[in-house]
mmCIF file of C-alpha atoms in Angstrom:
data_model
loop_
_atom_site.group_PDB
_atom_site.id
_atom_site.type_symbol
_atom_site.label_atom_id
_atom_site.label_comp_id
_atom_site.label_asym_id
_atom_site.label_seq_id
_atom_site.Cartn_x
_atom_site.Cartn_y
_atom_site.Cartn_z
ATOM 1 C CA MET E 1 199.529 -111.068 -95.634
ATOM 2 C CA GLY E 2 197.352 -108.547 -94.787
ATOM 3 C CA GLY E 3 196.709 -107.935 -98.056
ATOM 4 C CA LEU E 4 195.847 -111.399 -98.385
ATOM 5 C CA GLY E 5 193.118 -110.980 -95.563
ATOM 6 C CA TRP E 6 191.242 -108.808 -96.790
ATOM 7 C CA LYS E 7 190.761 -110.470 -99.713
ATOM 8 C CA SER E 8 189.361 -113.735 -97.394
ATOM 9 C CA ARG E 9 187.167 -111.387 -95.582
ATOM 10 C CA SER E 10 185.816 -110.183 -98.935
ATOM 11 C CA LYS E 11 185.462 -113.652 -100.155
ATOM 12 C CA VAL E 12 183.292 -114.629 -96.982
ATOM 13 C CA THR E 13 181.483 -111.423 -96.969
ATOM 14 C CA PHE E 14 180.356 -111.948 -100.201
ATOM 15 C CA ILE E 15 179.398 -115.698 -100.264
ATOM 16 C CA LEU E 16 177.214 -114.830 -96.921
ATOM 17 C CA GLY E 17 175.660 -112.133 -98.545
ATOM 18 C CA ILE E 18 174.875 -114.547 -102.011
ATOM 19 C CA ILE E 19 173.830 -117.652 -98.612
ATOM 20 C CA VAL E 20 171.781 -115.024 -97.304
ATOM 21 C CA ALA E 21 169.908 -113.520 -100.271
ATOM 22 C CA LEU E 22 169.403 -116.857 -102.250
ATOM 23 C CA SER E 23 167.614 -118.318 -98.439
ATOM 24 C CA CYS E 24 165.191 -115.266 -98.197
ATOM 25 C CA PRO E 25 161.886 -116.241 -100.385
ATOM 26 C CA ILE E 26 161.867 -113.085 -102.704
ATOM 27 C CA THR E 27 159.188 -113.958 -105.300
ATOM 28 C CA GLN E 28 157.127 -111.532 -107.023
ATOM 29 C CA SER E 29 154.278 -111.921 -109.432
ATOM 30 C CA ALA E 30 153.202 -109.500 -111.493
ATOM 31 C CA ARG E 31 149.551 -109.189 -112.518
ATOM 32 C CA ILE E 32 149.741 -109.425 -116.572
ATOM 33 C CA LEU E 33 147.151 -107.827 -119.033
ATOM 34 C CA VAL E 34 147.637 -110.173 -122.414
ATOM 35 C CA VAL E 35 146.176 -108.466 -125.604
ATOM 36 C CA PRO E 36 146.697 -111.579 -128.356
ATOM 37 C CA VAL E 37 145.927 -111.325 -132.349
ATOM 38 C CA ASP E 38 144.421 -114.641 -132.654
ATOM 39 C CA GLY E 39 145.268 -117.402 -135.757
ATOM 40 C CA SER E 40 148.859 -118.882 -135.666
ATOM 41 C CA HIS E 41 149.998 -115.721 -133.426
ATOM 42 C CA TRP E 42 147.772 -117.006 -130.304
ATOM 43 C CA ILE E 43 149.730 -120.309 -130.561
ATOM 44 C CA ASN E 44 153.309 -118.334 -129.318
ATOM 45 C CA MET E 45 151.731 -116.420 -126.687
ATOM 46 C CA LYS E 46 150.397 -118.925 -125.171
ATOM 47 C CA ILE E 47 153.423 -120.859 -124.775
ATOM 48 C CA LEU E 48 154.830 -117.768 -123.376
ATOM 49 C CA MET E 49 151.147 -117.715 -120.906
ATOM 50 C CA GLU E 50 152.164 -121.288 -119.736
ATOM 51 C CA GLU E 51 155.312 -120.555 -118.692
ATOM 52 C CA LEU E 52 154.531 -117.208 -116.772
ATOM 53 C CA ASN E 53 151.519 -119.139 -115.284
ATOM 54 C CA LEU E 54 153.928 -121.979 -114.066
ATOM 55 C CA ARG E 55 156.231 -118.913 -112.534
ATOM 56 C CA GLY E 56 152.869 -117.833 -110.584
ATOM 57 C CA HIS E 57 152.754 -114.751 -112.315
ATOM 58 C CA SER E 58 148.371 -113.359 -112.739
ATOM 59 C CA ILE E 59 146.403 -113.414 -116.504
ATOM 60 C CA THR E 60 143.908 -111.936 -117.585
ATOM 61 C CA VAL E 61 143.247 -112.421 -121.782
ATOM 62 C CA LEU E 62 141.545 -109.819 -123.441
ATOM 63 C CA CYS E 63 139.902 -110.908 -126.362
ATOM 64 C CA HIS E 64 137.623 -110.293 -129.327
ATOM 65 C CA SER E 65 133.723 -112.411 -129.064
ATOM 66 C CA ALA E 66 134.476 -113.427 -132.001
ATOM 67 C CA ASN E 67 137.822 -115.411 -132.222
ATOM 68 C CA TRP E 68 138.811 -118.808 -133.490
ATOM 69 C CA TYR E 69 141.486 -120.207 -131.639
ATOM 70 C CA ILE E 70 141.119 -118.062 -128.010
ATOM 71 C CA LYS E 71 139.389 -119.880 -125.397
ATOM 72 C CA GLU E 72 138.189 -119.676 -121.939
ATOM 73 C CA ARG E 73 140.982 -121.474 -119.691
ATOM 74 C CA PRO E 74 140.559 -120.464 -116.357
ATOM 75 C CA ASP E 75 142.945 -122.438 -115.105
ATOM 76 C CA LEU E 76 145.413 -120.345 -116.930
ATOM 77 C CA TYR E 77 143.881 -117.089 -116.810
ATOM 78 C CA GLN E 78 141.335 -115.053 -116.500
ATOM 79 C CA THR E 79 139.427 -114.533 -120.032
ATOM 80 C CA VAL E 80 137.426 -110.974 -120.449
ATOM 81 C CA ILE E 81 135.894 -110.241 -124.052
ATOM 82 C CA VAL E 82 134.856 -107.403 -126.075
ATOM 83 C CA GLN E 83 131.494 -107.438 -127.911
ATOM 84 C CA ALA E 84 132.609 -105.542 -130.762
ATOM 85 C CA GLN E 85 130.650 -105.376 -134.422
ATOM 86 C CA GLU E 86 132.224 -107.516 -136.939
ATOM 87 C CA ASN E 87 132.540 -106.242 -140.790
ATOM 88 C CA ILE E 88 132.717 -109.919 -142.105
ATOM 89 C CA GLU E 89 131.392 -112.673 -140.713
ATOM 90 C CA ALA E 90 133.411 -115.372 -138.855
ATOM 91 C CA THR E 91 132.577 -117.950 -141.765
ATOM 92 C CA SER E 92 133.539 -115.304 -144.188
ATOM 93 C CA ARG E 93 136.689 -114.823 -142.665
ATOM 94 C CA LYS E 94 137.898 -118.126 -142.326
ATOM 95 C CA GLU E 95 136.780 -118.505 -146.185
ATOM 96 C CA VAL E 96 138.800 -115.742 -147.131
ATOM 97 C CA MET E 97 142.183 -116.935 -144.971
ATOM 98 C CA GLU E 98 141.599 -120.341 -146.511
ATOM 99 C CA THR E 99 141.344 -118.697 -150.234
ATOM 100 C CA PHE E 100 144.173 -116.797 -149.909
ATOM 101 C CA VAL E 101 146.258 -119.423 -148.836
ATOM 102 C CA LEU E 102 145.524 -121.754 -151.528
ATOM 103 C CA LYS E 103 146.333 -119.444 -154.207
ATOM 104 C CA SER E 104 148.979 -118.257 -152.417
ATOM 105 C CA LEU E 105 150.821 -121.807 -152.361
ATOM 106 C CA ASP E 106 148.999 -122.061 -156.226
ATOM 107 C CA ARG E 107 151.053 -118.734 -157.182
ATOM 108 C CA LEU E 108 154.340 -120.662 -155.309
ATOM 109 C CA GLN E 109 153.910 -123.830 -157.337
ATOM 110 C CA ASN E 110 152.838 -123.340 -160.539
ATOM 111 C CA SER E 111 153.763 -120.753 -162.865
ATOM 112 C CA HIS E 112 153.677 -117.253 -162.124
ATOM 113 C CA THR E 113 151.710 -115.295 -165.084
ATOM 114 C CA LEU E 114 151.289 -111.912 -164.245
ATOM 115 C CA TRP E 115 147.353 -111.388 -164.369
ATOM 116 C CA GLY E 116 147.699 -114.813 -161.360
ATOM 117 C CA ASN E 117 150.097 -112.481 -158.999
ATOM 118 C CA ILE E 118 147.544 -109.120 -160.390
ATOM 119 C CA MET E 119 145.157 -111.562 -158.391
ATOM 120 C CA LEU E 120 146.934 -112.660 -155.681
ATOM 121 C CA HIS E 121 147.827 -108.967 -154.935
ATOM 122 C CA ASN E 122 144.432 -107.748 -154.679
ATOM 123 C CA LEU E 123 143.422 -110.676 -152.600
ATOM 124 C CA MET E 124 145.799 -109.917 -150.434
ATOM 125 C CA VAL E 125 144.893 -105.871 -150.426
ATOM 126 C CA THR E 126 141.354 -106.723 -149.385
ATOM 127 C CA PHE E 127 142.087 -109.072 -146.693
ATOM 128 C CA MET E 128 144.724 -106.666 -145.186
ATOM 129 C CA TYR E 129 142.183 -104.108 -145.501
ATOM 130 C CA ASN E 130 139.457 -105.702 -143.815
ATOM 131 C CA LEU E 131 141.235 -107.122 -140.894
ATOM 132 C CA ASN E 132 142.502 -103.573 -140.636
ATOM 133 C CA ILE E 133 138.724 -102.848 -139.837
ATOM 134 C CA PHE E 134 138.083 -105.468 -137.801
ATOM 135 C CA TYR E 135 140.574 -104.328 -135.047
ATOM 136 C CA GLN E 136 139.484 -100.709 -136.097
ATOM 137 C CA ASN E 137 135.752 -102.098 -134.840
ATOM 138 C CA TYR E 138 137.520 -103.870 -132.085
ATOM 139 C CA ASN E 139 140.131 -101.279 -130.466
ATOM 140 C CA MET E 140 137.398 -98.752 -130.541
ATOM 141 C CA ALA E 141 135.096 -100.803 -128.662
ATOM 142 C CA ILE E 142 137.864 -101.125 -126.061
ATOM 143 C CA PHE E 143 138.325 -97.553 -125.835
ATOM 144 C CA GLU E 144 135.346 -96.793 -126.025
ATOM 145 C CA ASN E 145 134.127 -98.575 -122.608
ATOM 146 C CA LYS E 146 133.947 -96.669 -119.704
ATOM 147 C CA THR E 147 133.303 -99.908 -117.671
ATOM 148 C CA LEU E 148 135.786 -101.854 -119.526
ATOM 149 C CA LEU E 149 138.660 -99.337 -119.037
ATOM 150 C CA ASN E 150 137.571 -98.877 -115.894
ATOM 151 C CA GLN E 151 137.308 -101.973 -114.399
ATOM 152 C CA LEU E 152 141.010 -103.077 -116.239
ATOM 153 C CA LYS E 153 142.270 -99.934 -115.025
ATOM 154 C CA ASN E 154 141.400 -100.483 -111.251
ATOM 155 C CA ALA E 155 143.293 -104.091 -112.065
ATOM 156 C CA GLU E 156 146.278 -102.204 -111.843
ATOM 157 C CA PHE E 157 148.114 -104.944 -114.141
ATOM 158 C CA ASP E 158 151.493 -104.510 -113.901
ATOM 159 C CA LEU E 159 152.194 -105.579 -117.897
ATOM 160 C CA ILE E 160 150.452 -105.435 -120.922
ATOM 161 C CA LEU E 161 151.820 -108.182 -123.279
ATOM 162 C CA THR E 162 150.698 -107.543 -126.895
ATOM 163 C CA ASP E 163 151.559 -108.913 -130.313
ATOM 164 C CA PRO E 164 153.452 -106.313 -132.298
ATOM 165 C CA VAL E 165 150.534 -107.165 -134.984
ATOM 166 C CA GLN E 166 148.389 -104.832 -131.990
ATOM 167 C CA THR E 167 151.104 -101.826 -132.381
ATOM 168 C CA ARG E 168 147.969 -99.407 -131.741
ATOM 169 C CA ILE E 169 146.130 -100.577 -129.037
ATOM 170 C CA SER E 170 149.412 -101.645 -126.774
ATOM 171 C CA SER E 171 150.688 -98.023 -126.982
ATOM 172 C CA ARG E 172 146.751 -96.724 -126.365
ATOM 173 C CA PHE E 173 146.931 -99.127 -123.421
ATOM 174 C CA SER E 174 150.490 -97.954 -122.017
ATOM 175 C CA SER E 175 148.992 -94.279 -121.582
ATOM 176 C CA GLU E 176 145.330 -95.242 -120.583
ATOM 177 C CA LEU E 177 145.807 -98.160 -118.222
ATOM 178 C CA MET E 178 149.355 -98.075 -116.660
ATOM 179 C CA CYS E 179 149.873 -93.594 -117.200
ATOM 180 C CA GLY E 180 146.429 -92.602 -115.768
#
């Protein structure tokens, strides 16, 4: 019988501990810096940000001045716009993307010729090269702007949320902003 009393007291203590823990309004909102990639990646990131906002987190979005989909939404997040040199005009980027998608679909639907595959591969390599230059200019505009870096550092973000495409920028942000 002595063992039964010990188990009962443990259960009561455990249940009281849970009641006390759940009745205390412990909420912790984080300051989150979001560095998204424009395009279809932004759609998924925006859904995640909407959920984080509902949970009380403060969100700041760092984006390029020449983006397609990322719009200022003061109800959801603060926006920090980075002015960076573009290697391709915005309309040209859109045309390149549309051409790339149309030719890719054409290759999938029609016969695959060696020359068609070579041309598609060339278009893809050119697109990726230009995209890489675009993000290189964007990253340089961020990390060469000491005022912007100080502003971001002083904001004391708890978390940096980046797209997997931005692996270079996420590791550099971690060392520059989080570690000091």
